[in-house]
Short mmCIF file of C-alpha atoms in Angstrom, two decimals:
data_model
loop_
_atom_site.label_atom_id
_atom_site.label_comp_id
_atom_site.label_asym_id
_atom_site.label_seq_id
_atom_site.Cartn_x
_atom_site.Cartn_y
_atom_site.Cartn_z
CA UNK P 1 -25.57 -23.63 -11.74
CA UNK P 2 -28.06 -22.37 -9.15
CA UNK P 3 -27.47 -23.10 -5.48
CA UNK P 4 -30.20 -23.97 -2.99
CA UNK P 5 -29.86 -21.73 0.07
CA UNK P 6 -32.76 -22.93 2.21
CA UNK P 7 -35.37 -25.68 2.30
CA UNK P 8 -38.78 -25.22 3.89
CA UNK P 9 -41.11 -28.18 4.47
CA UNK P 10 -44.67 -27.89 5.74
CA UNK P 11 -46.83 -30.80 6.83
CA UNK P 12 -44.29 -33.62 6.52
CA UNK P 13 -46.28 -36.76 7.40
CA UNK P 14 -49.05 -34.28 8.19
CA UNK P 15 -47.21 -33.36 11.41
CA UNK P 16 -43.82 -31.68 11.01
CA UNK P 17 -42.82 -28.23 9.74
CA UNK P 18 -39.10 -27.63 9.14
CA UNK P 19 -36.86 -24.75 8.07
CA UNK P 20 -33.44 -25.95 6.90
CA UNK P 21 -30.96 -23.16 6.03
CA UNK P 22 -27.99 -24.51 4.08
CA UNK P 23 -24.55 -23.32 5.14
CA UNK P 24 -23.22 -21.22 2.28
CA UNK P 25 -19.70 -20.69 3.63
CA UNK P 26 -18.58 -24.10 4.86
CA UNK P 27 -20.94 -25.70 2.31
CA UNK P 28 -21.86 -28.49 4.74
CA UNK P 29 -25.16 -28.73 6.62
CA UNK P 30 -25.95 -31.56 9.04
CA UNK P 31 -29.45 -32.79 9.85
CA UNK P 32 -29.95 -34.49 13.21
CA UNK P 33 -33.05 -35.58 15.08
CA UNK P 34 -34.77 -38.58 16.66
CA UNK P 35 -35.80 -41.59 14.62
CA UNK P 36 -39.08 -41.04 12.79
CA UNK P 37 -38.65 -37.28 12.35
CA UNK P 38 -38.06 -37.65 8.61
CA UNK P 39 -34.34 -37.14 7.98
CA UNK P 40 -34.09 -39.79 5.27
CA UNK P 41 -37.48 -38.86 3.83
CA UNK P 42 -36.38 -35.22 3.50
CA UNK P 43 -33.32 -36.23 1.48
CA UNK P 44 -35.35 -38.54 -0.77
CA UNK P 45 -38.05 -35.91 -1.19
CA UNK P 46 -35.68 -33.12 -2.25
CA UNK P 47 -33.89 -35.45 -4.65
CA UNK P 48 -37.14 -36.63 -6.25
CA UNK P 49 -38.66 -33.16 -6.56
CA UNK P 50 -35.63 -31.87 -8.44
CA UNK P 51 -34.62 -34.89 -10.51
CA UNK P 52 -37.69 -37.08 -11.03
CA UNK P 53 -40.96 -35.28 -10.44
CA UNK P 54 -42.87 -37.84 -12.50
CA UNK P 55 -41.97 -40.51 -9.94
CA UNK P 56 -43.39 -38.39 -7.16
CA UNK P 57 -46.60 -37.85 -9.11
CA UNK P 58 -46.93 -41.59 -9.67
CA UNK P 59 -46.20 -42.39 -6.03
CA UNK P 60 -48.73 -39.83 -4.88
CA UNK P 61 -51.48 -42.15 -6.07
CA UNK P 62 -50.45 -45.19 -4.02
CA UNK P 63 -48.07 -43.51 -1.55
CA UNK P 64 -45.85 -46.57 -1.67
CA UNK P 65 -42.78 -44.58 -0.72
CA UNK P 66 -44.32 -41.98 1.56
CA UNK P 67 -42.82 -39.22 -0.58
CA UNK P 68 -46.21 -37.61 -1.11
CA UNK P 69 -46.72 -37.11 2.61
CA UNK P 70 -46.12 -33.38 2.66
CA UNK P 71 -48.25 -30.33 2.14
CA UNK P 72 -45.70 -27.88 0.80
CA UNK P 73 -41.98 -27.79 0.00
CA UNK P 74 -40.18 -24.56 -0.87
CA UNK P 75 -36.68 -24.44 -2.30
CA UNK P 76 -35.05 -21.04 -1.85
CA UNK P 77 -32.40 -20.32 -4.48
CA UNK P 78 -29.79 -17.67 -5.12
CA UNK P 79 -30.71 -14.33 -6.68
CA UNK P 80 -34.16 -14.15 -5.13
CA UNK P 81 -35.66 -17.24 -6.77
CA UNK P 82 -37.81 -19.77 -5.00
CA UNK P 83 -39.84 -22.72 -6.22
CA UNK P 84 -42.84 -24.07 -4.30
CA UNK P 85 -44.42 -27.50 -4.57
CA UNK P 86 -47.88 -27.55 -2.94
CA UNK P 87 -50.05 -30.65 -2.84
CA UNK P 88 -53.83 -30.58 -2.57
CA UNK P 89 -55.98 -33.33 -1.14
CA UNK P 90 -59.73 -33.73 -1.00
CA UNK P 91 -61.58 -35.47 1.82
CA UNK P 92 -64.12 -38.15 1.08
CA UNK P 93 -66.73 -38.44 3.79
CA UNK P 94 -67.55 -41.82 5.26
CA UNK P 95 -70.24 -42.88 7.68
CA UNK P 96 -67.63 -43.06 10.38
CA UNK P 97 -66.17 -39.55 10.70
CA UNK P 98 -63.00 -40.91 12.29
CA UNK P 99 -62.23 -42.84 9.11
CA UNK P 100 -62.64 -40.08 6.52
CA UNK P 101 -60.42 -40.77 3.52
CA UNK P 102 -58.09 -38.26 1.87
CA UNK P 103 -57.27 -38.52 -1.82
CA UNK P 104 -54.51 -36.80 -3.74
CA UNK P 105 -55.98 -34.20 -6.08
CA UNK P 106 -52.97 -32.53 -7.65
CA UNK P 107 -49.89 -30.38 -7.16
CA UNK P 108 -49.30 -26.70 -7.77
CA UNK P 109 -45.80 -25.66 -8.74
CA UNK P 110 -45.10 -21.95 -8.35
CA UNK P 111 -41.89 -20.14 -9.22
CA UNK P 112 -41.23 -16.72 -7.71
CA UNK P 113 -38.57 -14.13 -8.16
CA UNK P 114 -38.14 -10.99 -6.10
CA UNK P 115 -38.19 -8.92 -9.30
CA UNK P 116 -41.48 -10.41 -10.54
CA UNK P 117 -44.86 -8.85 -9.78
CA UNK P 118 -46.62 -12.22 -9.80
CA UNK P 119 -45.64 -15.89 -9.68
CA UNK P 120 -45.60 -18.29 -12.57
CA UNK P 121 -47.85 -21.14 -11.50
CA UNK P 122 -48.54 -24.56 -12.95
CA UNK P 123 -51.06 -27.24 -11.98
CA UNK P 124 -50.22 -30.91 -12.44
CA UNK P 125 -52.52 -33.85 -11.82
CA UNK P 126 -52.11 -37.58 -11.49
CA UNK P 127 -52.79 -38.04 -15.22
CA UNK P 128 -50.04 -35.58 -16.15
CA UNK P 129 -47.11 -37.09 -17.98
CA UNK P 130 -44.30 -34.91 -16.74
CA UNK P 131 -41.94 -35.93 -19.51
CA UNK P 132 -39.95 -32.81 -20.34
CA UNK P 133 -41.46 -30.98 -17.37
CA UNK P 134 -44.53 -29.77 -19.23
CA UNK P 135 -47.61 -28.88 -17.22
CA UNK P 136 -50.76 -26.80 -17.61
CA UNK P 137 -50.49 -23.10 -16.66
CA UNK P 138 -53.15 -21.67 -14.38
CA UNK P 139 -54.24 -18.17 -13.48
CA UNK P 140 -53.08 -16.50 -10.32
CA UNK P 141 -56.41 -15.88 -8.55
CA UNK P 142 -54.99 -13.26 -6.18
CA UNK P 143 -53.40 -11.10 -8.85
CA UNK P 144 -55.95 -11.98 -11.57
CA UNK P 145 -53.07 -12.03 -14.03
CA UNK P 146 -52.00 -14.73 -16.40
CA UNK P 147 -48.55 -16.31 -15.97
CA UNK P 148 -46.13 -16.95 -18.78
CA UNK P 149 -47.44 -19.37 -21.37
CA UNK P 150 -45.67 -22.61 -22.10
CA UNK P 151 -43.58 -22.12 -25.20
CA UNK P 152 -44.23 -24.03 -28.40
CA UNK P 153 -41.02 -26.03 -28.01
CA UNK P 154 -42.36 -27.39 -24.71
CA UNK P 155 -39.84 -25.71 -22.48
CA UNK P 156 -41.11 -23.65 -19.58
CA UNK P 157 -40.00 -21.84 -16.49
CA UNK P 158 -40.17 -24.99 -14.36
CA UNK P 159 -37.83 -26.76 -16.71
CA UNK P 160 -35.43 -23.83 -16.79
CA UNK P 161 -35.23 -23.54 -13.01
CA UNK P 162 -34.98 -27.27 -12.28
CA UNK P 163 -32.43 -27.70 -15.06
CA UNK P 164 -30.20 -25.24 -13.21
CA UNK P 165 -30.34 -27.37 -10.05
CA UNK P 166 -28.01 -30.33 -9.64
CA UNK P 167 -28.97 -32.58 -6.73
CA UNK P 168 -27.57 -36.05 -6.06
CA UNK P 169 -28.51 -38.57 -3.38
CA UNK P 170 -26.07 -41.01 -1.81
CA UNK P 171 -28.40 -43.36 0.04
CA UNK P 172 -27.53 -45.58 3.00
CA UNK P 173 -27.60 -48.64 0.72
CA UNK P 174 -24.68 -47.71 -1.52
CA UNK P 175 -22.45 -50.73 -2.04
CA UNK P 176 -24.37 -52.45 -4.85
CA UNK P 177 -25.17 -51.16 -8.33
CA UNK P 178 -28.57 -52.32 -9.59
CA UNK P 179 -29.48 -51.39 -13.17
CA UNK P 180 -32.27 -52.66 -15.45
CA UNK P 181 -30.86 -55.03 -18.04
CA UNK P 182 -33.40 -56.76 -20.27
CA UNK P 183 -37.15 -57.12 -20.55
CA UNK P 184 -38.34 -60.73 -20.69
CA UNK P 185 -42.07 -60.95 -21.15
CA UNK P 186 -43.53 -58.92 -18.33
CA UNK P 187 -40.40 -59.16 -16.21
CA UNK P 188 -37.41 -56.82 -16.11
CA UNK P 189 -34.08 -58.42 -15.27
CA UNK P 190 -31.40 -56.46 -13.45
CA UNK P 191 -27.63 -56.34 -13.51
CA UNK P 192 -26.32 -56.39 -9.95
CA UNK P 193 -22.67 -55.86 -9.17
CA UNK P 194 -20.58 -54.43 -6.34
CA UNK P 195 -19.91 -50.75 -6.91
CA UNK P 196 -16.22 -51.16 -6.10
CA UNK P 197 -15.89 -53.32 -9.23
CA UNK P 198 -18.13 -51.07 -11.30
CA UNK P 199 -16.13 -47.96 -10.39
CA UNK P 200 -12.81 -49.72 -11.02
CA UNK P 201 -14.03 -50.41 -14.56
CA UNK P 202 -15.28 -46.84 -14.96
CA UNK P 203 -11.91 -45.49 -13.84
CA UNK P 204 -10.08 -47.53 -16.48
CA UNK P 205 -12.45 -46.13 -19.10
CA UNK P 206 -11.94 -42.59 -17.81
CA UNK P 207 -8.15 -42.91 -17.88
CA UNK P 208 -8.23 -44.54 -21.32
CA UNK P 209 -10.27 -41.61 -22.62
CA UNK P 210 -7.83 -39.06 -21.22
CA UNK P 211 -4.76 -40.90 -22.52
CA UNK P 212 -6.38 -41.10 -25.94
CA UNK P 213 -6.94 -37.32 -25.91
CA UNK P 214 -3.34 -36.82 -24.82
CA UNK P 215 -2.08 -39.01 -27.68
CA UNK P 216 -4.20 -37.18 -30.24
CA UNK P 217 -2.99 -33.76 -29.10
CA UNK P 218 0.61 -34.99 -28.97
CA UNK P 219 0.42 -36.38 -32.47
CA UNK P 220 -1.05 -33.16 -33.84
CA UNK P 221 1.51 -30.92 -32.10
CA UNK P 222 4.52 -33.13 -32.82
CA UNK P 223 3.60 -33.25 -36.50
CA UNK P 224 3.71 -29.48 -36.83
CA UNK P 225 6.46 -28.77 -34.28
CA UNK P 226 9.34 -28.08 -36.72
CA UNK P 227 7.23 -25.73 -38.84
CA UNK P 228 5.97 -23.77 -35.84
CA UNK P 229 9.52 -23.35 -34.54
CA UNK P 230 10.73 -22.05 -37.92
CA UNK P 231 7.75 -19.72 -38.30
CA UNK P 232 8.06 -18.26 -34.81
CA UNK P 233 9.19 -14.67 -34.71
CA UNK P 234 12.70 -14.45 -33.32
CA UNK P 235 13.28 -12.47 -30.14
CA UNK P 236 15.72 -12.66 -27.26
CA UNK P 237 13.88 -10.91 -24.43
CA UNK P 238 12.94 -13.91 -22.25
CA UNK P 239 15.46 -14.53 -19.44
CA UNK P 240 17.05 -17.98 -19.18
CA UNK P 241 15.72 -18.63 -15.65
CA UNK P 242 12.18 -18.55 -17.10
CA UNK P 243 12.91 -21.68 -19.15
CA UNK P 244 14.45 -23.42 -16.14
CA UNK P 245 11.36 -22.69 -14.01
CA UNK P 246 8.94 -23.77 -16.73
CA UNK P 247 10.79 -27.03 -17.36
CA UNK P 248 10.82 -27.76 -13.63
CA UNK P 249 7.05 -27.22 -13.54
CA UNK P 250 6.54 -29.56 -16.50
CA UNK P 251 8.85 -32.19 -14.97
CA UNK P 252 6.92 -32.01 -11.69
CA UNK P 253 3.65 -32.50 -13.55
CA UNK P 254 5.10 -35.44 -15.48
CA UNK P 255 6.26 -37.08 -12.25
CA UNK P 256 2.84 -36.58 -10.64
CA UNK P 257 1.15 -38.24 -13.61
CA UNK P 258 3.58 -41.14 -13.43
CA UNK P 259 3.07 -41.51 -9.66
CA UNK P 260 -0.65 -42.22 -10.21
CA UNK P 261 0.14 -44.46 -13.21
CA UNK P 262 -1.65 -42.25 -15.72
CA UNK P 263 1.47 -41.90 -17.90
CA UNK P 264 4.83 -43.62 -17.98
CA UNK P 265 7.78 -41.64 -16.64
CA UNK P 266 9.64 -41.61 -19.96
CA UNK P 267 9.07 -37.86 -20.37
CA UNK P 268 11.02 -37.15 -17.19
CA UNK P 269 14.35 -38.25 -18.68
CA UNK P 270 13.88 -35.99 -21.68
CA UNK P 271 12.99 -32.99 -19.51
CA UNK P 272 15.90 -33.62 -17.14
CA UNK P 273 18.35 -33.63 -20.07
CA UNK P 274 16.95 -30.29 -21.25
CA UNK P 275 17.31 -28.84 -17.76
CA UNK P 276 20.91 -30.04 -17.53
CA UNK P 277 21.72 -28.48 -20.89
CA UNK P 278 20.27 -25.16 -19.78
CA UNK P 279 22.58 -24.98 -16.79
CA UNK P 280 25.67 -25.55 -18.97
CA UNK P 281 25.05 -23.45 -22.03
CA UNK P 282 24.06 -19.93 -22.97
CA UNK P 283 20.79 -19.89 -24.91
CA UNK P 284 20.75 -18.19 -28.27
CA UNK P 285 17.58 -16.80 -29.82
CA UNK P 286 16.87 -19.87 -31.95
CA UNK P 287 17.13 -22.19 -28.93
CA UNK P 288 14.82 -19.96 -26.91
CA UNK P 289 12.26 -20.04 -29.70
CA UNK P 290 12.48 -23.82 -29.79
CA UNK P 291 12.06 -24.08 -26.01
CA UNK P 292 9.09 -21.69 -26.03
CA UNK P 293 7.23 -23.90 -28.47
CA UNK P 294 8.25 -27.07 -26.58
CA UNK P 295 7.02 -25.68 -23.26
CA UNK P 296 3.77 -24.45 -24.76
CA UNK P 297 3.15 -27.84 -26.40
CA UNK P 298 3.89 -29.71 -23.18
CA UNK P 299 1.36 -27.61 -21.27
CA UNK P 300 -1.26 -28.23 -23.94
CA UNK P 301 -0.64 -31.99 -23.83
CA UNK P 302 -0.81 -32.26 -20.05
CA UNK P 303 -3.83 -29.96 -19.75
CA UNK P 304 -6.18 -32.87 -20.51
CA UNK P 305 -5.12 -34.46 -17.21
CA UNK P 306 -5.41 -31.42 -14.93
CA UNK P 307 -8.78 -32.19 -13.41
CA UNK P 308 -8.24 -35.96 -13.35
CA UNK P 309 -4.81 -35.65 -11.71
CA UNK P 310 -6.06 -33.43 -8.89
CA UNK P 311 -8.95 -35.78 -8.18
CA UNK P 312 -6.79 -38.90 -8.27
CA UNK P 313 -4.27 -37.36 -5.88
CA UNK P 314 -6.95 -36.29 -3.40
CA UNK P 315 -8.75 -39.63 -3.68
CA UNK P 316 -5.50 -41.48 -3.07
CA UNK P 317 -4.52 -39.23 -0.17
CA UNK P 318 -7.85 -39.65 1.65
CA UNK P 319 -8.09 -43.41 1.04
CA UNK P 320 -4.49 -44.07 2.10
CA UNK P 321 -5.11 -42.24 5.37
CA UNK P 322 -7.98 -44.65 5.99
CA UNK P 323 -6.21 -47.80 4.81
CA UNK P 324 -2.98 -47.14 6.73
CA UNK P 325 -4.40 -48.62 9.93
CA UNK P 326 -4.83 -52.01 8.19
CA UNK P 327 -1.43 -51.73 6.44
CA UNK P 328 -2.95 -51.30 2.99
CA UNK P 329 -2.48 -48.67 0.31
CA UNK P 330 -4.29 -47.76 -2.89
CA UNK P 331 -2.73 -47.11 -6.27
CA UNK P 332 -4.10 -46.91 -9.79
CA UNK P 333 -3.74 -48.81 -13.01
CA UNK P 334 -4.91 -48.01 -16.53
CA UNK P 335 -5.81 -51.68 -16.90
CA UNK P 336 -7.50 -52.41 -13.57
CA UNK P 337 -8.56 -49.07 -12.12
CA UNK P 338 -7.95 -49.46 -8.38
CA UNK P 339 -5.15 -51.57 -6.95
CA UNK P 340 -5.13 -52.14 -3.19
CA UNK P 341 -2.21 -53.99 -1.66
CA UNK P 342 -0.82 -54.72 1.77
CA UNK P 343 2.28 -52.67 2.51
CA UNK P 344 5.26 -54.90 3.24
CA UNK P 345 7.78 -53.35 5.61
CA UNK P 346 11.13 -52.84 3.89
CA UNK P 347 9.92 -54.41 0.66
CA UNK P 348 8.50 -51.57 -1.43
CA UNK P 349 10.20 -52.91 -4.54
CA UNK P 350 8.15 -56.13 -4.57
CA UNK P 351 4.64 -55.23 -3.35
CA UNK P 352 2.13 -57.89 -2.45
CA UNK P 353 -0.54 -59.09 -4.86
CA UNK P 354 -3.62 -56.85 -5.12
CA UNK P 355 -6.41 -57.47 -2.64
CA UNK P 356 -9.68 -58.37 -4.44
CA UNK P 357 -11.89 -55.31 -4.16
CA UNK P 358 -14.83 -57.34 -2.90
CA UNK P 359 -12.60 -58.72 -0.13
CA UNK P 360 -12.28 -55.26 1.40
CA UNK P 361 -14.22 -54.70 4.61
CA UNK P 362 -17.65 -53.10 4.45
CA UNK P 363 -16.25 -49.87 5.88
CA UNK P 364 -13.42 -49.77 3.36
CA UNK P 365 -15.85 -50.33 0.49
CA UNK P 366 -18.17 -47.63 1.83
CA UNK P 367 -15.33 -45.11 1.87
CA UNK P 368 -14.02 -46.05 -1.58
CA UNK P 369 -17.49 -45.88 -3.14
CA UNK P 370 -18.51 -42.65 -1.41
CA UNK P 371 -15.36 -40.68 -2.19
CA UNK P 372 -15.19 -41.97 -5.77
CA UNK P 373 -18.76 -40.85 -6.41
CA UNK P 374 -18.08 -37.41 -4.95
CA UNK P 375 -14.94 -36.86 -7.01
CA UNK P 376 -15.63 -38.67 -10.29
CA UNK P 377 -19.37 -39.24 -10.70
CA UNK P 378 -21.27 -36.23 -9.34
CA UNK P 379 -21.36 -33.02 -11.38
CA UNK P 380 -19.52 -29.96 -9.99
CA UNK P 381 -21.89 -27.42 -8.43
CA UNK P 382 -24.23 -30.11 -7.09
CA UNK P 383 -25.99 -30.30 -3.75
CA UNK P 384 -25.11 -33.79 -2.48
CA UNK P 385 -27.51 -35.45 -0.03
CA UNK P 386 -25.74 -38.11 2.08
CA UNK P 387 -27.75 -40.43 4.30
CA UNK P 388 -25.98 -41.87 7.35
CA UNK P 389 -22.34 -41.49 6.28
CA UNK P 390 -21.28 -43.23 9.51
CA UNK P 391 -22.44 -46.67 8.29
CA UNK P 392 -19.72 -49.32 8.90
CA UNK P 393 -17.10 -46.69 9.72
CA UNK P 394 -14.66 -46.94 12.60
CA UNK P 395 -14.92 -44.09 15.09
CA UNK P 396 -11.69 -42.43 13.90
CA UNK P 397 -12.99 -42.42 10.31
CA UNK P 398 -16.21 -40.79 11.49
CA UNK P 399 -14.25 -38.08 13.30
CA UNK P 400 -12.28 -37.28 10.11
CA UNK P 401 -15.31 -37.32 7.82
CA UNK P 402 -16.13 -33.59 7.79
CA UNK P 403 -12.51 -32.64 7.07
CA UNK P 404 -12.51 -35.11 4.17
CA UNK P 405 -15.71 -33.53 2.83
CA UNK P 406 -14.26 -30.04 3.09
CA UNK P 407 -11.25 -31.06 1.00
CA UNK P 408 -13.53 -32.58 -1.61
CA UNK P 409 -15.90 -29.60 -1.56
CA UNK P 410 -13.07 -27.19 -2.38
CA UNK P 411 -11.80 -29.29 -5.29
CA UNK P 412 -15.09 -30.62 -6.72
CA UNK P 413 -17.26 -27.54 -6.02
CA UNK P 414 -19.94 -29.38 -4.01
CA UNK P 415 -22.44 -28.53 -1.27
CA UNK P 416 -23.53 -31.18 1.22
CA UNK P 417 -26.65 -31.91 3.25
CA UNK P 418 -26.00 -34.83 5.59
CA UNK P 419 -28.43 -36.82 7.75
CA UNK P 420 -26.74 -38.52 10.69
CA UNK P 421 -27.24 -39.92 14.20
CA UNK P 422 -23.52 -39.90 15.02
CA UNK P 423 -22.07 -37.19 17.31
CA UNK P 424 -18.62 -38.35 16.17
CA UNK P 425 -19.43 -37.16 12.64
CA UNK P 426 -20.28 -33.72 14.04
CA UNK P 427 -17.41 -33.54 16.53
CA UNK P 428 -17.04 -29.83 17.41
CA UNK P 429 -18.93 -28.50 14.36
CA UNK P 430 -22.33 -27.98 15.95
CA UNK P 431 -22.50 -24.68 14.07
CA UNK P 432 -23.27 -26.77 10.97
CA UNK P 433 -26.18 -28.62 12.60
CA UNK P 434 -29.89 -28.14 11.95
CA UNK P 435 -31.80 -30.14 14.54
CA UNK P 436 -35.21 -31.44 13.57
CA UNK P 437 -37.56 -30.81 16.46
CA UNK P 438 -41.15 -32.00 16.63
#
C-alpha cells in the first residue's frame, strides 16, 4: 500500500496555495487555520480525488460542493511517485468585463516517477464516464513523446496508482448512517440509523464469523488429532519447561478471549489440569509428542482471533478510560455487540442493566463511533482524514486524543491528517502542525 508523503494544492478557491507535508514518523499531521481557509474542503477534496473521481467530475459542472474550486492538486507518494490533477477553465467574455464567466473545460491527470523520462498523462472531460478509471491518453507536448497506452483490459496507470492508495474520511457529521435503500419511482429512499447501533450489529457479525472459523478449525484438527499423534516421529529432546511455558501462553490467550466474551472460559480448566500434571510427573516421549500436537493445534485454533482480540482490548481500554468519569464501562457480547453499564461500587457480581446505546451522550457516541471505525472498519495502511475530532468532547478527552490515535496507529497501521480549531487537541505537539496561512 502506497503512502502519501506530501500534498500540494494550488489555487484553492482561486486564492490559496498550500504545501502540506505529512509526518512520516509520528504518522499524525494536524491542519489548523482560520475559518474559511479550506481545512474541511481539503479533506473532502483529497478523499474524492482518490476514491471517487467521477463525483468530482460531475460536481465540476455545477460546483454544488465547491470541490472543483482548485487549479492543481499534487499527491507526492513514496518511491518517487507523484500524481497531479490539473483543472482547465475557459473564460467566456461578456459585455461587462467584470462579470466574465469561467467554465470548466476538463482535467489533466499526470503521473510521474523519478525514474521515468516523461510523464504519463490523461485528459478527462465532463462527458467522461470514469467507471474503472479509464480516460483518454494525450501526448506530452514538451517531450513530444507518447505516454503508455491504455491496455485492452481497461486498466491503466491511473488505476494502478490510485488502487494502491487507501484514503478514508471521517467527517464532522459522523453519528448517523445514511444508506440508499430502495428506488420508488423517481425517488430514492434511505435507511437512517444511529451508527452506535449499526456498529454493534456489525461487531456481532464479526465475532460470529470468527467463532465459526474457530469451530471449523477445531473440528478439523480434533478429528485428526489421534492419528497425528500416532504418526508423529518420536523424540525426547524438548525440555519439560518448554511445555509449561507454552501452556501458560495458551492459557493466558484463552483467558483474554474469555475476558472480552469472544469465547467461554471452559478451555482454561482443561489447560490448568494439564499444567498441574506437568508439575507432578516426568514426561515420557509419547506424552511430549501428544503435548506438541496439542499445543500446535491450540495455536492454530486461536490464531483466527489474534487481530480481533488486540483490537477489542485496545478499543475497550480507550473507551473505559473515557467512560470512567461517568461511572460506566464497556464490555462485549456475541449477541449484542457492545454492552455499556454503570459500575456499581462493591457489586461487580450483579452489574446494572445495559445502557441503551442511543442514550449515551453525544460525546460518548462520537468516541465510540470514531474509535470503532479506526479499529474495525478502515483498512490497514490507510490515510485517515478526520474533520474536527473535538466535536462534543470534554476538554480532558481532547487532551488525550493524540495519545489515543498513536496507540491505534501502531496497532492498525494508519496515518492521520486532522483538521481542528482546538489547541487542546494539539497540546504540546505543535511539531505535528501545518498552519494554513493566506
